[in-house]
């Protein structure tokens, strides 16, 4: 619970894109940790499969997010969310 709340606080309070992405990843890992704990407690193989699926989707989300952040950096714009309204290039 605490790790998820820290990630949520980072997403809500920070305006830098990379910090927001890291906070989102922290929230996903916290949810996966809780799910893996419950799957181990009940000896549920489907829970472990769900954890692996969630981690794979989180990895793809991180790649997409980092590529957008790099695109913003290459165009010379600031990576703060207040100054970004649209991605046109």
XYZ file of C-alpha atoms in Angstrom:
89
model
C 0.000 0.000 0.000
C 2.724 2.473 0.911
C 4.681 1.914 -2.314
C 1.527 2.536 -4.360
C 0.798 5.739 -2.439
C 4.348 6.999 -3.001
C 3.966 6.358 -6.735
C 0.605 8.116 -6.761
C 2.078 11.108 -4.925
C 4.901 11.325 -7.468
C 2.441 11.251 -10.386
C 0.181 13.874 -8.820
C 2.794 16.246 -7.404
C 5.549 16.188 -10.032
C 5.278 17.947 -13.391
C 8.342 16.410 -15.045
C 7.465 13.673 -17.544
C 10.206 11.279 -16.461
C 9.243 11.574 -12.786
C 5.613 10.925 -13.671
C 6.589 7.842 -15.672
C 8.681 6.539 -12.771
C 5.783 7.113 -10.377
C 3.462 5.209 -12.675
C 5.920 2.326 -12.883
C 6.170 2.306 -9.097
C 2.385 2.013 -8.863
C 2.349 -0.897 -11.320
C 5.115 -2.723 -9.448
C 3.284 -2.200 -6.158
C 0.119 -3.723 -7.594
C 2.088 -6.657 -9.028
C 3.794 -7.242 -5.700
C 0.448 -7.396 -3.916
C -0.969 -9.708 -6.588
C 2.069 -11.995 -6.442
C 1.811 -12.147 -2.650
C -1.845 -13.145 -2.821
C -1.173 -15.688 -5.569
C 1.539 -17.271 -3.429
C -0.708 -17.305 -0.407
C -3.451 -19.192 -2.226
C -1.119 -21.262 -4.451
C -2.713 -19.783 -7.566
C -0.785 -20.258 -10.808
C -3.189 -17.962 -12.684
C -2.224 -15.130 -10.349
C 1.428 -15.590 -11.246
C 0.505 -15.612 -14.936
C -1.406 -12.365 -14.436
C 1.656 -10.823 -12.763
C 3.832 -11.771 -15.736
C 1.276 -10.316 -18.157
C 1.044 -7.085 -16.176
C 4.840 -6.745 -16.062
C 5.066 -7.300 -19.824
C 2.467 -4.601 -20.465
C 4.263 -2.283 -18.020
C 7.526 -2.803 -19.907
C 5.810 -1.901 -23.184
C 4.272 1.154 -21.535
C 7.687 2.240 -20.273
C 9.168 1.942 -23.771
C 6.352 4.005 -25.262
C 6.629 6.628 -22.528
C 10.387 6.920 -22.817
C 10.150 7.240 -26.589
C 7.723 10.136 -26.186
C 9.997 11.778 -23.632
C 12.971 11.399 -25.991
C 10.920 12.897 -28.819
C 10.136 15.919 -26.658
C 13.820 16.231 -25.727
C 14.975 16.018 -29.352
C 12.618 18.802 -30.407
C 14.222 21.049 -27.794
C 11.086 21.527 -25.734
C 10.950 21.348 -21.958
C 9.742 18.029 -20.489
C 7.352 19.731 -18.063
C 3.695 18.847 -18.467
C 2.511 22.432 -18.072
C 4.279 23.519 -21.248
C 3.230 20.518 -23.348
C -0.226 20.650 -24.855
C 0.190 18.607 -28.020
C 2.783 16.483 -29.756
C 3.245 17.704 -33.286
C 6.454 17.328 -35.032
